[in-house]
């Protein structure tokens, strides 16, 4: 059972949610705009008929090797970068009985070249700038 105290915390957070989502969207759009200036980097972003909540920004590097080099440089710096997909969904052994097996080169490529950048409100602009500068070196 959820206590009255916890219910009140949730209700108060719900009041703040629209502003939080709007701030996240504005911050993400600014960061996406900056990332799209990096030649060779592809930002996977929303279509015009959808509104994303932007917990993170998904980017594709030109190759798995450039993705690995960028992540190697950024991974342990606490900057909010990481991999969302390690494999294409059909390549996970524990899912093989649930998914029709087929050749999925696009999904494998997507997983191999992609990674995420956090859109946290706690990420400082100087940290995002460090990510940008690193991606400029490897994209």
PDB file of C-alpha atoms in Angstrom:
ATOM      1  CA  UNK A   1       0.000   0.000   0.000  1.00  0.00           C
ATOM      2  CA  UNK A   2       1.118   3.531  -0.738  1.00  0.00           C
ATOM      3  CA  UNK A   3       1.087   5.862   2.257  1.00  0.00           C
ATOM      4  CA  UNK A   4      -0.660   9.226   2.253  1.00  0.00           C
ATOM      5  CA  UNK A   5       2.745  10.910   2.532  1.00  0.00           C
ATOM      6  CA  UNK A   6       3.999   9.183  -0.652  1.00  0.00           C
ATOM      7  CA  UNK A   7       0.723   9.924  -2.450  1.00  0.00           C
ATOM      8  CA  UNK A   8       1.192  13.611  -1.635  1.00  0.00           C
ATOM      9  CA  UNK A   9       4.746  13.539  -2.957  1.00  0.00           C
ATOM     10  CA  UNK A  10       3.468  12.024  -6.213  1.00  0.00           C
ATOM     11  CA  UNK A  11       0.630  14.536  -6.493  1.00  0.00           C
ATOM     12  CA  UNK A  12       3.017  17.460  -5.949  1.00  0.00           C
ATOM     13  CA  UNK A  13       5.439  16.065  -8.520  1.00  0.00           C
ATOM     14  CA  UNK A  14       2.604  15.663 -11.011  1.00  0.00           C
ATOM     15  CA  UNK A  15       1.866  19.387 -10.747  1.00  0.00           C
ATOM     16  CA  UNK A  16       5.491  20.141 -11.712  1.00  0.00           C
ATOM     17  CA  UNK A  17       5.630  17.566 -14.524  1.00  0.00           C
ATOM     18  CA  UNK A  18       4.450  19.764 -17.458  1.00  0.00           C
ATOM     19  CA  UNK A  19       7.064  22.430 -16.679  1.00  0.00           C
ATOM     20  CA  UNK A  20       9.762  19.778 -16.270  1.00  0.00           C
ATOM     21  CA  UNK A  21       8.856  18.186 -19.613  1.00  0.00           C
ATOM     22  CA  UNK A  22       8.843  21.579 -21.350  1.00  0.00           C
ATOM     23  CA  UNK A  23      12.263  22.451 -19.902  1.00  0.00           C
ATOM     24  CA  UNK A  24      13.605  19.047 -20.980  1.00  0.00           C
ATOM     25  CA  UNK A  25      12.311  19.560 -24.495  1.00  0.00           C
ATOM     26  CA  UNK A  26      13.821  23.045 -24.789  1.00  0.00           C
ATOM     27  CA  UNK A  27      17.182  21.849 -23.441  1.00  0.00           C
ATOM     28  CA  UNK A  28      17.174  18.838 -25.794  1.00  0.00           C
ATOM     29  CA  UNK A  29      16.332  20.949 -28.831  1.00  0.00           C
ATOM     30  CA  UNK A  30      19.229  23.287 -28.046  1.00  0.00           C
ATOM     31  CA  UNK A  31      21.608  20.371 -27.610  1.00  0.00           C
ATOM     32  CA  UNK A  32      20.324  18.571 -30.711  1.00  0.00           C
ATOM     33  CA  UNK A  33      20.853  21.759 -32.705  1.00  0.00           C
ATOM     34  CA  UNK A  34      24.480  21.870 -31.546  1.00  0.00           C
ATOM     35  CA  UNK A  35      25.057  18.167 -32.233  1.00  0.00           C
ATOM     36  CA  UNK A  36      23.621  18.401 -35.747  1.00  0.00           C
ATOM     37  CA  UNK A  37      26.443  20.814 -36.603  1.00  0.00           C
ATOM     38  CA  UNK A  38      28.981  17.998 -36.201  1.00  0.00           C
ATOM     39  CA  UNK A  39      29.748  16.572 -39.621  1.00  0.00           C
ATOM     40  CA  UNK A  40      29.441  12.788 -39.722  1.00  0.00           C
ATOM     41  CA  UNK A  41      27.223  12.581 -36.643  1.00  0.00           C
ATOM     42  CA  UNK A  42      23.533  11.715 -37.006  1.00  0.00           C
ATOM     43  CA  UNK A  43      21.057  12.712 -34.308  1.00  0.00           C
ATOM     44  CA  UNK A  44      17.990  10.498 -34.076  1.00  0.00           C
ATOM     45  CA  UNK A  45      15.247  12.990 -33.260  1.00  0.00           C
ATOM     46  CA  UNK A  46      11.521  13.399 -33.275  1.00  0.00           C
ATOM     47  CA  UNK A  47       9.325  13.767 -36.283  1.00  0.00           C
ATOM     48  CA  UNK A  48       7.213  16.886 -36.550  1.00  0.00           C
ATOM     49  CA  UNK A  49       4.018  15.119 -35.459  1.00  0.00           C
ATOM     50  CA  UNK A  50       5.409  13.797 -32.154  1.00  0.00           C
ATOM     51  CA  UNK A  51       6.684  15.413 -28.987  1.00  0.00           C
ATOM     52  CA  UNK A  52       9.546  13.564 -27.306  1.00  0.00           C
ATOM     53  CA  UNK A  53      10.167  13.708 -23.567  1.00  0.00           C
ATOM     54  CA  UNK A  54      13.960  13.612 -24.167  1.00  0.00           C
ATOM     55  CA  UNK A  55      15.441  11.717 -21.223  1.00  0.00           C
ATOM     56  CA  UNK A  56      18.431  11.297 -23.539  1.00  0.00           C
ATOM     57  CA  UNK A  57      19.595  12.092 -27.074  1.00  0.00           C
ATOM     58  CA  UNK A  58      20.435   9.146 -29.350  1.00  0.00           C
ATOM     59  CA  UNK A  59      23.289   9.702 -31.778  1.00  0.00           C
ATOM     60  CA  UNK A  60      24.865   7.595 -34.516  1.00  0.00           C
ATOM     61  CA  UNK A  61      28.555   7.806 -35.302  1.00  0.00           C
ATOM     62  CA  UNK A  62      29.907   7.085 -38.798  1.00  0.00           C
ATOM     63  CA  UNK A  63      31.131   3.616 -37.747  1.00  0.00           C
ATOM     64  CA  UNK A  64      31.357   1.252 -34.821  1.00  0.00           C
ATOM     65  CA  UNK A  65      35.055   2.133 -34.539  1.00  0.00           C
ATOM     66  CA  UNK A  66      34.385   5.883 -34.238  1.00  0.00           C
ATOM     67  CA  UNK A  67      31.617   5.189 -31.722  1.00  0.00           C
ATOM     68  CA  UNK A  68      33.978   3.026 -29.671  1.00  0.00           C
ATOM     69  CA  UNK A  69      36.734   5.673 -29.784  1.00  0.00           C
ATOM     70  CA  UNK A  70      34.378   8.435 -28.640  1.00  0.00           C
ATOM     71  CA  UNK A  71      32.929   6.296 -25.853  1.00  0.00           C
ATOM     72  CA  UNK A  72      36.378   5.213 -24.732  1.00  0.00           C
ATOM     73  CA  UNK A  73      37.247   8.872 -24.276  1.00  0.00           C
ATOM     74  CA  UNK A  74      33.964   9.825 -22.565  1.00  0.00           C
ATOM     75  CA  UNK A  75      32.778   6.678 -20.766  1.00  0.00           C
ATOM     76  CA  UNK A  76      34.365   7.036 -17.331  1.00  0.00           C
ATOM     77  CA  UNK A  77      34.121  10.802 -16.987  1.00  0.00           C
ATOM     78  CA  UNK A  78      30.628  10.812 -15.498  1.00  0.00           C
ATOM     79  CA  UNK A  79      29.224  12.836 -18.393  1.00  0.00           C
ATOM     80  CA  UNK A  80      26.069  10.816 -18.981  1.00  0.00           C
ATOM     81  CA  UNK A  81      27.004   8.919 -22.136  1.00  0.00           C
ATOM     82  CA  UNK A  82      26.405   5.228 -22.700  1.00  0.00           C
ATOM     83  CA  UNK A  83      25.037   2.566 -24.960  1.00  0.00           C
ATOM     84  CA  UNK A  84      21.317   1.960 -25.126  1.00  0.00           C
ATOM     85  CA  UNK A  85      21.478  -1.039 -27.461  1.00  0.00           C
ATOM     86  CA  UNK A  86      24.305  -3.537 -27.294  1.00  0.00           C
ATOM     87  CA  UNK A  87      22.840  -5.814 -29.982  1.00  0.00           C
ATOM     88  CA  UNK A  88      19.944  -5.905 -32.398  1.00  0.00           C
ATOM     89  CA  UNK A  89      16.938  -7.337 -30.559  1.00  0.00           C
ATOM     90  CA  UNK A  90      17.006 -10.536 -32.602  1.00  0.00           C
ATOM     91  CA  UNK A  91      20.600 -11.196 -31.456  1.00  0.00           C
ATOM     92  CA  UNK A  92      19.782 -11.600 -27.756  1.00  0.00           C
ATOM     93  CA  UNK A  93      19.808 -15.337 -27.010  1.00  0.00           C
ATOM     94  CA  UNK A  94      17.153 -15.139 -24.299  1.00  0.00           C
ATOM     95  CA  UNK A  95      14.697 -13.539 -26.764  1.00  0.00           C
ATOM     96  CA  UNK A  96      15.201 -15.963 -29.652  1.00  0.00           C
ATOM     97  CA  UNK A  97      12.103 -18.002 -28.768  1.00  0.00           C
ATOM     98  CA  UNK A  98       9.945 -14.846 -28.850  1.00  0.00           C
ATOM     99  CA  UNK A  99      11.234 -13.184 -31.999  1.00  0.00           C
ATOM    100  CA  UNK A 100      11.134 -14.399 -35.561  1.00  0.00           C
ATOM    101  CA  UNK A 101      14.723 -14.907 -36.615  1.00  0.00           C
ATOM    102  CA  UNK A 102      15.717 -12.969 -39.694  1.00  0.00           C
ATOM    103  CA  UNK A 103      18.653 -11.057 -41.087  1.00  0.00           C
ATOM    104  CA  UNK A 104      18.536  -7.547 -39.586  1.00  0.00           C
ATOM    105  CA  UNK A 105      21.546  -5.623 -40.888  1.00  0.00           C
ATOM    106  CA  UNK A 106      19.968  -2.209 -40.236  1.00  0.00           C
ATOM    107  CA  UNK A 107      19.206  -3.060 -36.618  1.00  0.00           C
ATOM    108  CA  UNK A 108      22.720  -4.393 -36.117  1.00  0.00           C
ATOM    109  CA  UNK A 109      24.187  -1.247 -37.664  1.00  0.00           C
ATOM    110  CA  UNK A 110      21.950   0.943 -35.483  1.00  0.00           C
ATOM    111  CA  UNK A 111      23.140  -0.828 -32.333  1.00  0.00           C
ATOM    112  CA  UNK A 112      26.776  -0.847 -33.453  1.00  0.00           C
ATOM    113  CA  UNK A 113      27.045   2.873 -34.244  1.00  0.00           C
ATOM    114  CA  UNK A 114      24.716   4.388 -31.661  1.00  0.00           C
ATOM    115  CA  UNK A 115      24.951   5.695 -28.135  1.00  0.00           C
ATOM    116  CA  UNK A 116      23.065   8.036 -25.842  1.00  0.00           C
ATOM    117  CA  UNK A 117      23.821  11.384 -24.270  1.00  0.00           C
ATOM    118  CA  UNK A 118      21.857  12.213 -21.152  1.00  0.00           C
ATOM    119  CA  UNK A 119      19.541  15.205 -21.250  1.00  0.00           C
ATOM    120  CA  UNK A 120      19.592  15.529 -17.484  1.00  0.00           C
ATOM    121  CA  UNK A 121      18.953  18.944 -15.974  1.00  0.00           C
ATOM    122  CA  UNK A 122      21.998  18.280 -13.819  1.00  0.00           C
ATOM    123  CA  UNK A 123      24.356  18.073 -16.792  1.00  0.00           C
ATOM    124  CA  UNK A 124      26.308  21.297 -16.803  1.00  0.00           C
ATOM    125  CA  UNK A 125      26.857  23.144 -20.065  1.00  0.00           C
ATOM    126  CA  UNK A 126      30.624  22.721 -19.670  1.00  0.00           C
ATOM    127  CA  UNK A 127      30.077  18.938 -19.555  1.00  0.00           C
ATOM    128  CA  UNK A 128      27.955  19.018 -22.689  1.00  0.00           C
ATOM    129  CA  UNK A 129      30.630  21.141 -24.376  1.00  0.00           C
ATOM    130  CA  UNK A 130      33.234  18.512 -23.465  1.00  0.00           C
ATOM    131  CA  UNK A 131      31.047  15.846 -25.114  1.00  0.00           C
ATOM    132  CA  UNK A 132      30.686  18.012 -28.237  1.00  0.00           C
ATOM    133  CA  UNK A 133      34.419  18.614 -28.465  1.00  0.00           C
ATOM    134  CA  UNK A 134      35.132  14.902 -28.139  1.00  0.00           C
ATOM    135  CA  UNK A 135      32.583  14.029 -30.831  1.00  0.00           C
ATOM    136  CA  UNK A 136      34.167  16.565 -33.163  1.00  0.00           C
ATOM    137  CA  UNK A 137      37.393  14.578 -32.896  1.00  0.00           C
ATOM    138  CA  UNK A 138      35.838  11.230 -33.775  1.00  0.00           C
ATOM    139  CA  UNK A 139      32.817  11.883 -36.020  1.00  0.00           C
TER     140      UNK A 139
END
